[in-house]
Coordinates of C-alpha atoms in Angstrom, one line a residue:
M139 CA 17.0 48.4 16.5
I140 CA 18.3 45.8 19.1
N141 CA 17.3 45.6 22.6
S142 CA 20.1 43.7 24.4
S143 CA 18.4 43.3 27.4
D144 CA 16.1 41.0 25.8
T145 CA 16.8 37.5 24.4
G146 CA 14.7 35.4 22.7
P147 CA 12.8 32.2 24.7
L148 CA 14.4 29.7 22.6
T149 CA 17.7 31.1 21.2
G150 CA 19.4 33.1 23.1
A151 CA 19.5 35.7 20.7
P152 CA 18.9 39.2 20.9
E153 CA 15.1 40.4 20.5
I154 CA 14.4 43.3 17.9
E155 CA 11.9 46.0 17.9
S156 CA 11.4 47.2 14.3
S157 CA 8.3 47.9 13.5
W158 CA 8.4 45.5 10.5
F159 CA 9.0 42.5 13.1
A160 CA 6.3 43.5 15.5
S161 CA 3.8 44.0 12.4
L162 CA 4.2 40.0 11.9
P163 CA 1.7 37.6 13.3
L164 CA 3.3 36.1 16.7
I165 CA 3.5 32.5 15.3
I166 CA 5.6 34.3 12.4
Q167 CA 7.8 36.4 15.2
K168 CA 8.1 33.1 17.3
A169 CA 9.0 30.8 13.9
L170 CA 12.0 33.1 13.3
Q171 CA 12.9 33.5 17.3
S172 CA 13.4 29.9 16.9
I173 CA 16.1 29.4 14.8
P174 CA 19.1 28.3 16.6
V175 CA 22.3 30.5 17.0
A176 CA 25.0 29.2 14.0
S177 CA 27.7 30.8 12.9
H178 CA 26.8 29.9 9.8
Y179 CA 22.7 30.2 8.2
Y180 CA 21.9 28.6 4.8
V181 CA 18.3 28.5 3.4
A182 CA 17.1 25.9 0.9
L183 CA 15.8 27.9 -1.6
S184 CA 13.3 26.1 -4.1
G185 CA 11.5 29.1 -5.1
G186 CA 8.1 28.0 -3.9
L187 CA 5.9 29.7 -1.6
D188 CA 7.2 28.8 1.6
S189 CA 11.1 29.0 1.0
S190 CA 10.6 32.3 -1.2
L191 CA 8.8 33.9 2.0
L192 CA 11.4 32.0 4.3
L193 CA 14.0 33.9 2.7
Q194 CA 12.9 37.6 2.5
L195 CA 11.6 37.3 6.3
S196 CA 14.5 35.1 7.6
N197 CA 17.3 37.0 6.0
R198 CA 15.9 40.3 7.1
Y199 CA 15.7 39.4 10.6
L200 CA 19.4 37.3 10.7
R201 CA 20.8 40.5 10.0
E202 CA 18.9 43.0 12.1
S203 CA 18.7 40.8 15.3
R204 CA 22.4 38.4 15.2
E205 CA 24.1 40.3 12.4
A206 CA 24.3 37.1 10.7
S207 CA 24.0 36.9 6.8
L208 CA 22.1 34.1 4.7
I209 CA 23.2 31.9 1.8
A210 CA 21.0 30.4 -0.3
I211 CA 21.3 27.2 -1.7
H212 CA 19.1 26.2 -4.8
V213 CA 19.2 22.5 -6.3
H214 CA 18.1 22.2 -10.3
H215 CA 17.2 18.7 -10.5
G216 CA 16.1 19.2 -14.3
I217 CA 13.1 16.7 -14.1
S218 CA 10.9 19.9 -14.9
Q219 CA 10.5 21.8 -18.2
H220 CA 10.6 25.0 -16.2
A221 CA 13.9 24.4 -14.2
D222 CA 16.1 26.7 -15.7
Q223 CA 13.1 29.2 -15.2
W224 CA 12.8 28.9 -11.6
Q225 CA 16.6 29.3 -11.1
S226 CA 16.4 32.3 -12.7
H227 CA 13.6 33.1 -10.3
C228 CA 16.0 32.2 -7.1
E229 CA 18.7 34.3 -8.6
A230 CA 16.7 37.2 -9.0
I231 CA 15.0 37.1 -5.6
C232 CA 18.3 36.8 -3.8
H233 CA 20.1 39.5 -5.9
Q234 CA 17.2 42.3 -4.8
S235 CA 17.6 40.3 -1.3
G236 CA 21.5 40.7 -1.2
V237 CA 21.4 37.5 -0.7
E238 CA 24.4 35.0 -2.1
L239 CA 22.9 32.0 -3.9
V240 CA 25.0 28.9 -5.0
V241 CA 23.4 26.6 -7.3
R242 CA 24.0 22.8 -7.8
K243 CA 22.8 20.9 -10.7
V244 CA 22.2 16.8 -10.2
E245 CA 21.4 13.9 -12.1
L246 CA 19.0 11.8 -10.1
K247 CA 19.7 8.4 -9.8
S248 CA 16.9 5.5 -10.7
S249 CA 15.2 5.0 -7.3
K250 CA 12.2 2.1 -6.7
K251 CA 10.4 4.5 -4.1
G252 CA 10.2 7.1 -7.6
V253 CA 11.3 10.5 -8.9
E254 CA 10.4 12.3 -5.3
E255 CA 12.8 10.2 -3.3
A256 CA 15.7 10.5 -6.1
A257 CA 15.2 14.3 -5.8
R258 CA 14.9 14.3 -2.2
A259 CA 18.5 11.9 -2.1
A260 CA 19.8 14.3 -4.3
R261 CA 19.0 17.5 -2.5
Y262 CA 20.5 16.2 0.8
S263 CA 23.5 14.7 -1.2
V264 CA 24.2 18.4 -2.1
F265 CA 23.1 20.0 1.2
E266 CA 26.1 18.0 3.3
Q267 CA 28.6 19.1 0.5
I268 CA 28.3 22.3 1.1
L269 CA 27.2 22.8 4.5
P270 CA 29.7 23.6 7.0
S271 CA 30.3 22.6 10.6
D272 CA 28.2 25.1 12.8
A273 CA 25.7 25.6 10.2
V274 CA 22.0 25.9 10.4
L275 CA 19.9 25.0 6.9
L276 CA 17.0 26.6 7.1
Q277 CA 14.0 24.9 5.4
G278 CA 10.1 26.3 4.5
H279 CA 8.3 22.7 5.5
H280 CA 5.4 23.8 7.2
Q281 CA 1.8 23.2 8.9
N282 CA 0.4 21.3 5.9
D283 CA 3.4 19.4 5.0
Q284 CA 3.5 17.9 8.2
A285 CA -0.2 16.6 8.2
E286 CA 0.4 15.3 4.4
T287 CA 3.2 13.5 5.8
V288 CA 1.3 12.0 8.8
L289 CA -1.3 10.9 6.2
L290 CA 0.8 9.2 4.0
R291 CA 3.1 7.2 6.6
L292 CA -0.3 6.6 8.1
M293 CA -1.0 4.7 5.1
R294 CA 2.0 2.9 4.8
G295 CA 1.4 1.0 8.4
A296 CA 4.1 3.6 10.3
G297 CA 4.5 3.6 13.9
V298 CA 4.9 6.3 16.4
K299 CA 8.1 7.1 14.8
G300 CA 7.0 7.4 11.5
L301 CA 3.6 9.1 12.9
A302 CA 5.6 11.8 14.7
G303 CA 6.5 13.0 11.1
I304 CA 8.7 16.1 10.2
P305 CA 11.3 16.9 12.8
K306 CA 11.6 20.8 13.6
T307 CA 15.3 20.8 14.3
R308 CA 17.7 17.2 13.4
A309 CA 21.3 16.9 12.7
L310 CA 23.0 16.8 9.4
N311 CA 26.4 15.6 9.9
S312 CA 27.8 18.4 12.1
A313 CA 25.0 21.0 10.6
L314 CA 21.6 21.2 11.7
I315 CA 18.3 21.7 9.6
H316 CA 15.5 23.4 11.1
R317 CA 12.2 24.2 10.0
P318 CA 10.6 27.8 11.6
F319 CA 7.6 27.0 9.4
L320 CA 6.1 24.1 11.2
A321 CA 3.6 25.3 13.0
V322 CA 2.6 27.6 10.5
S323 CA -0.1 26.8 8.4
R324 CA 0.1 27.0 4.2
S325 CA -2.7 29.5 4.4
E326 CA -1.1 31.4 7.1
L327 CA 2.3 31.9 4.6
L328 CA 0.1 32.8 1.6
S329 CA -1.7 35.8 3.3
L330 CA 1.7 37.0 4.8
A331 CA 3.5 36.5 1.1
E332 CA 0.7 38.3 -0.9
A333 CA 0.5 41.1 2.2
W334 CA 4.7 41.4 1.5
G335 CA 4.6 41.5 -2.1
V336 CA 6.8 38.4 -2.4
S337 CA 6.6 36.7 -6.0
W338 CA 7.2 32.9 -5.8
V339 CA 6.6 29.7 -8.9
E340 CA 4.6 27.0 -8.7
D341 CA 5.9 23.4 -9.6
D342 CA 3.8 22.4 -12.4
S343 CA 4.1 18.7 -10.9
N344 CA 2.0 19.7 -7.6
A345 CA -1.6 19.4 -9.3
S346 CA -0.9 16.0 -10.5
V347 CA -2.6 13.6 -8.0
D348 CA -0.4 10.9 -9.8
Y349 CA 1.7 11.4 -6.9
D350 CA 0.6 10.2 -3.3
R351 CA 1.3 13.4 -1.5
N352 CA -0.5 15.7 -3.6
Y353 CA -3.5 13.2 -3.8
I354 CA -3.6 13.7 0.1
R355 CA -3.2 17.7 -0.5
H356 CA -5.9 17.9 -3.3
E357 CA -8.4 15.0 -2.5
V358 CA -8.0 14.0 1.1
I359 CA -7.4 16.8 3.4
P360 CA -9.8 19.6 1.9
K361 CA -12.5 16.9 2.6
L362 CA -11.0 16.3 6.0
E363 CA -11.5 20.0 6.8
S364 CA -15.1 20.0 5.4
R365 CA -16.2 17.8 8.0
W366 CA -13.7 18.7 11.1
E367 CA -12.4 22.2 11.0
S368 CA -9.2 23.0 11.8
A369 CA -8.0 19.2 10.7
V370 CA -4.5 19.8 9.4
S371 CA -3.1 21.6 13.1
R372 CA -5.1 18.8 14.7
L373 CA -3.2 16.3 12.5
A374 CA 0.2 18.4 13.8
V375 CA -0.7 18.1 17.4
S376 CA -0.8 14.3 16.6
S377 CA 2.4 14.2 15.3
E378 CA 4.1 16.1 18.3
H379 CA 2.0 13.3 20.6
C380 CA 3.5 10.4 18.0
R381 CA 7.1 12.6 18.4
E382 CA 7.1 12.0 22.7
S383 CA 5.7 8.7 22.1
A384 CA 8.7 7.4 20.0
E385 CA 10.8 9.0 22.8
L386 CA 9.8 7.5 25.5
E387 CA 10.1 4.2 23.2
E388 CA 13.7 5.1 22.0
A389 CA 14.7 5.4 25.8
L390 CA 13.6 2.2 26.6
A391 CA 15.6 0.6 24.2
K392 CA 18.6 2.1 25.3
I393 CA 17.9 0.6 28.5
D394 CA 16.9 -2.9 27.0
L395 CA 19.5 -3.2 25.1
V396 CA 22.0 -2.8 28.1
G397 CA 23.8 -5.8 29.0
I398 CA 22.3 -7.7 26.1
T399 CA 24.4 -6.2 23.1
Q400 CA 28.1 -7.7 22.1
D401 CA 30.3 -7.0 20.2
V402 CA 33.1 -9.5 19.1
F403 CA 32.6 -9.8 15.6
G404 CA 30.4 -7.1 15.0
P405 CA 27.3 -5.8 16.1
A406 CA 25.2 -8.6 18.1
L407 CA 22.4 -9.1 20.3
S408 CA 22.0 -11.8 23.0
I409 CA 19.2 -14.4 21.9
A410 CA 18.7 -15.5 25.8
G411 CA 19.0 -11.6 26.8
L412 CA 16.5 -10.6 24.4
T413 CA 13.8 -13.3 24.6
Q414 CA 13.5 -12.6 28.4
L415 CA 11.6 -9.3 27.3
P416 CA 8.1 -9.1 26.6
L417 CA 7.4 -8.9 22.9
S418 CA 6.7 -5.7 22.6
R419 CA 10.2 -4.5 23.9
Q420 CA 11.9 -7.0 22.1
R421 CA 10.5 -5.9 18.7
N422 CA 11.0 -1.9 20.1
A423 CA 14.5 -2.9 20.7
V424 CA 15.6 -4.5 17.7
R425 CA 14.1 -2.2 15.5
Y426 CA 16.1 1.0 17.1
W427 CA 19.0 -1.4 17.3
L428 CA 19.0 -2.2 13.0
Q429 CA 18.1 2.0 13.2
H430 CA 21.4 2.6 15.1
Q431 CA 23.4 0.2 13.2
R432 CA 22.6 2.2 10.0
L433 CA 20.4 -0.7 8.4
G434 CA 17.1 1.1 8.4
F435 CA 14.0 -0.7 8.9
P436 CA 14.0 -4.2 6.1
G437 CA 9.9 -3.7 6.3
E438 CA 7.4 -5.7 8.3
K439 CA 6.9 -8.8 6.5
R440 CA 10.9 -9.5 7.1
F441 CA 11.5 -7.7 10.6
Q442 CA 8.9 -10.1 11.8
R443 CA 10.8 -13.5 10.4
I444 CA 13.6 -12.1 12.6
W445 CA 11.1 -14.2 15.3
T446 CA 9.5 -16.4 13.1
E447 CA 13.3 -17.8 11.7
L448 CA 16.3 -16.7 13.8
L449 CA 15.1 -16.9 17.1
T450 CA 13.3 -19.6 17.0
A451 CA 15.6 -21.7 14.7
R452 CA 17.9 -24.7 15.9
A453 CA 20.9 -24.0 17.5
D454 CA 23.4 -25.5 14.7
A455 CA 21.5 -23.4 12.3
N456 CA 22.5 -20.1 10.2
P457 CA 19.4 -18.5 9.2
L458 CA 19.5 -14.9 7.7
V459 CA 17.2 -12.1 7.1
E460 CA 18.3 -9.5 4.1
W461 CA 17.4 -6.2 2.8
P462 CA 18.9 -3.7 0.5
L463 CA 20.7 -2.1 3.4
G464 CA 21.9 -5.1 4.8
A465 CA 20.6 -8.5 7.2
V466 CA 20.5 -10.0 10.1
R467 CA 22.1 -13.3 10.8
R468 CA 21.9 -16.4 13.5
Y469 CA 24.9 -17.7 15.3
R470 CA 24.7 -19.8 18.1
D471 CA 23.2 -17.5 21.1
A472 CA 23.4 -14.4 19.1
I473 CA 21.8 -12.0 16.2
F474 CA 24.2 -10.3 14.0
G475 CA 23.8 -7.0 12.0
L476 CA 25.5 -6.8 8.6
S477 CA 25.6 -3.9 6.2
A478 CA 25.4 -4.2 2.9
N479 CA 29.3 -3.1 2.6
D480 CA 29.9 -5.9 5.4
I481 CA 28.2 -8.2 3.1
S482 CA 30.4 -7.4 -0.3
A483 CA 33.8 -7.2 1.9
Q484 CA 33.2 -11.3 2.9
S485 CA 33.0 -11.5 -0.7
D486 CA 35.9 -9.4 -1.5
C487 CA 38.4 -11.3 1.1
I488 CA 38.2 -14.6 -0.2
T489 CA 41.0 -14.0 -3.5
S490 CA 42.8 -11.2 -1.9
N491 CA 46.1 -12.0 -0.9
I492 CA 48.2 -8.9 0.4
V493 CA 52.6 -9.1 0.8
V494 CA 54.2 -6.7 3.5
D495 CA 56.8 -5.4 2.4
G496 CA 59.0 -2.5 2.6
W497 CA 60.7 -3.3 5.7
S498 CA 63.7 -5.9 7.1
T499 CA 64.2 -6.7 11.0
S500 CA 67.9 -4.6 10.4
K501 CA 65.8 -1.2 9.4
T502 CA 63.4 -2.1 12.9
D503 CA 66.7 -2.7 15.2
S504 CA 68.0 0.3 14.5
A505 CA 64.8 2.3 14.7
L506 CA 63.8 0.6 17.9
S507 CA 67.5 1.2 19.1
D508 CA 66.8 4.9 18.6
G509 CA 63.8 4.9 20.9
L510 CA 61.6 5.2 18.4
T511 CA 57.3 4.6 19.7
K512 CA 55.6 1.6 18.2
R513 CA 53.2 4.2 16.5
E514 CA 56.3 5.4 14.8
L515 CA 57.1 1.2 13.8
M516 CA 54.0 0.4 12.5
I517 CA 55.0 -2.0 10.0
F518 CA 51.6 -2.8 7.9
K519 CA 47.6 -0.5 8.5
Q520 CA 45.0 -1.3 6.2
S521 CA 41.7 -2.0 6.9
V522 CA 40.2 -5.7 6.3
M523 CA 36.6 -6.4 6.6
G524 CA 35.9 -2.9 7.8
R525 CA 38.5 -3.5 10.8
Q526 CA 41.8 -2.1 11.1
Y527 CA 44.1 -4.6 10.9
A528 CA 47.8 -3.4 12.1
L529 CA 51.2 -5.1 12.6
R530 CA 54.1 -2.9 14.3
M531 CA 57.1 -3.8 15.6
V532 CA 57.9 -4.1 19.6
D533 CA 60.9 -4.3 21.5
S534 CA 59.2 -6.9 23.7
V535 CA 61.6 -6.7 26.9
N536 CA 58.3 -6.3 28.9
A537 CA 56.3 -7.9 27.2
S538 CA 53.6 -10.0 29.8
I539 CA 52.3 -13.0 29.5
S540 CA 48.9 -12.0 28.7
D541 CA 50.2 -11.1 25.6
V542 CA 50.1 -14.3 24.2
V543 CA 47.6 -17.0 23.8
T544 CA 48.6 -19.9 26.4
E545 CA 44.8 -21.4 27.1
T546 CA 45.6 -25.6 26.9
E547 CA 42.2 -26.4 27.7
E548 CA 40.4 -26.2 23.7
V549 CA 36.9 -25.0 25.8
N550 CA 38.8 -21.8 26.9
I551 CA 39.9 -20.4 23.6
Q552 CA 38.8 -16.8 23.8
P553 CA 39.3 -13.9 21.4
V554 CA 42.2 -11.7 22.8
K555 CA 42.8 -8.0 21.6
R556 CA 46.4 -8.2 21.3
L557 CA 48.9 -10.7 20.1
L558 CA 52.3 -10.9 20.3
V559 CA 54.2 -13.4 17.5
K560 CA 58.1 -13.6 16.9
A561 CA 59.2 -11.3 14.6
P562 CA 60.4 -12.6 10.9
A563 CA 64.0 -13.1 10.2
D564 CA 65.2 -10.9 6.9
Q565 CA 64.1 -12.6 3.9
V566 CA 61.3 -13.8 5.1
Q567 CA 58.1 -12.7 2.7
V568 CA 55.5 -11.8 5.0
S569 CA 51.9 -11.8 3.7
I570 CA 48.3 -11.9 4.2
K571 CA 45.7 -14.2 3.3
F572 CA 42.8 -15.7 3.6
R573 CA 41.1 -19.2 4.5
Q574 CA 40.8 -21.0 1.1
G575 CA 40.1 -24.6 3.0
G576 CA 41.9 -27.7 4.2
E577 CA 44.3 -25.5 6.3
L578 CA 46.0 -27.5 9.5
F579 CA 46.6 -25.0 12.6
K580 CA 48.8 -25.9 16.0
P581 CA 48.2 -23.4 18.6
V582 CA 50.8 -22.7 21.3
G583 CA 49.7 -25.1 24.1
R584 CA 47.8 -27.9 22.0
H585 CA 48.9 -30.9 21.3
H586 CA 47.6 -31.4 17.9
H587 CA 47.4 -29.8 14.5
K588 CA 43.5 -29.6 13.5
P589 CA 41.9 -27.8 10.6
L590 CA 41.8 -24.0 10.6
K591 CA 37.8 -24.3 10.4
K592 CA 37.9 -26.3 13.9
W593 CA 39.8 -23.4 15.7
L594 CA 37.7 -20.8 14.4
H595 CA 34.7 -22.5 15.4
E596 CA 36.2 -22.9 19.2
C597 CA 36.9 -19.4 18.5
N598 CA 33.2 -18.5 18.2
V599 CA 34.1 -16.8 14.8
P600 CA 30.3 -16.8 12.8
P601 CA 30.4 -19.0 9.4
W602 CA 29.9 -16.1 7.2
L603 CA 33.1 -14.2 8.9
R604 CA 36.0 -17.1 8.3
D605 CA 36.7 -16.8 4.8
S606 CA 37.6 -13.2 6.1
I607 CA 39.8 -13.4 9.0
P608 CA 43.3 -12.3 7.9
L609 CA 45.8 -14.9 8.5
L610 CA 49.2 -13.8 8.9
Y611 CA 51.8 -16.1 7.1
Y612 CA 55.6 -16.2 6.9
N613 CA 56.8 -17.7 3.7
E614 CA 54.1 -20.7 3.8
S615 CA 53.7 -21.1 7.5
L616 CA 50.6 -19.8 8.8
V617 CA 51.6 -17.9 12.0
A618 CA 48.7 -16.4 13.4
M619 CA 44.6 -16.4 13.0
G620 CA 43.4 -13.1 13.2
D621 CA 44.2 -11.5 16.7
L622 CA 42.9 -14.8 17.8
L623 CA 45.6 -17.6 18.2
V624 CA 49.5 -17.4 17.3
A625 CA 51.0 -20.8 16.2
D626 CA 53.0 -23.1 18.2
G627 CA 56.6 -22.0 17.5
F628 CA 56.1 -18.6 16.6
Q629 CA 54.7 -17.0 19.4
G630 CA 56.4 -13.9 20.9
G631 CA 59.1 -13.3 23.4
S632 CA 60.0 -11.2 26.6
N633 CA 63.8 -10.8 25.3
S634 CA 63.7 -10.6 21.4
R635 CA 62.0 -8.6 18.2
N636 CA 58.1 -9.5 17.8
L637 CA 55.3 -8.1 15.9
E638 CA 52.1 -7.0 17.4
I639 CA 48.8 -8.1 16.0
S640 CA 45.7 -5.4 16.5
W641 CA 42.4 -6.2 14.5
G642 CA 40.3 -3.4 15.7
Q643 CA 36.7 -2.3 16.1
K644 CA 34.5 -1.9 13.1
L645 CA 36.0 1.3 11.7
D646 CA 32.3 3.2 11.4
H647 CA 31.1 1.3 14.6
N648 CA 28.1 2.9 16.7
Q649 CA 28.2 2.8 20.4
L650 CA 24.6 2.5 22.2

């Protein structure tokens, strides 16, 4: 029975007055009421105690309070010899409850962090594939899981963000993961499951203390509880305090990064600006910046090298700190973050030449005379070094002088976001190449040809990117360097057809 005048304190969902719900412990009632309102509900079902009980309770609650159905997801890892039996158990309880079950079998990839981490990665990959937008995935993590996680991370030297433990709610792409039982102890769930007659399976690997988490579960926590009553709940409280501190650290990092964050040739931090901060705030800002760029954390020893090697290096040095997810490099007064994909793409570009074909001046003249837009006159568009490199044919009657680089002082060469070059004549081969070494180049407004390396240096292009800057060629003539400089004699005109060059922001770039 639904009472439409009352709503849940956390979700806005209507309360139910059924006797079964009223008979539940208050902490379980609040746990179910905490489930966020969504269009689709899923539950991660392993077949164990916590997920089997969660299936029964959440299915009944959602049907009665929100008239919503629930779909269960079971991931068959194939690790245990009993894996097929666990799947059969999940099928049986879902059939009894009238819940749709989705089963996915996965093959675990080798992981230096072990089987547990590989299995976790496989599960979340399945969740990402299945969950639609505006979905909530329920997981059965409980207070004991939280305590184990805090102790594990404490032994690994984690900071407050790590000691915050398992979040109750977090995003997974455009869906949400929610753990309603996180404040409930396993003993409370066990008592309720037995009272409800819920059946579950036990993972035989849970008994092995060879796994760190199992060692903490069977050896450490019982000793803590024998000495300090409610040790598990106290650890959970500490994790909440750490979560609040982590949120404050993140807020401070965002404040400190304002004004010292750059993005010219990738995400970078001003060293001069960074070193004005106290050391603790420097570390906090860099840690947040790396995680925001999806570079993860390099480990404490590598992280410390940013201060002992990068920030203290000579102005002409280019030190590197690298780890599996990426790297940090220094160039001039900035440190740059590079993902593993960035690093791989640089080497791929060195020998790749791209021919631009399928168009002619006469065709584009006709299209322009028909009034088509620049977007419709796209000549070429392709990702180069994770940035979108594009050539558009432009009717430049209204082109302004700012569209072309015309600085006369060498020290004033600056990157521009848009460059106009004279359109090629028919029969001219247009291609995109990459620096091989020895190329000479004379930009607009300059008196002499100089090696391309010189102009790249003056445009502040970091050395590790110089071989992957797209170079536009007409036949064998170098016409433009990225979207930075145009060669003398090839500048766009105000009464002619031109090519507009753009080499945009990183496709996966995250704004702070």
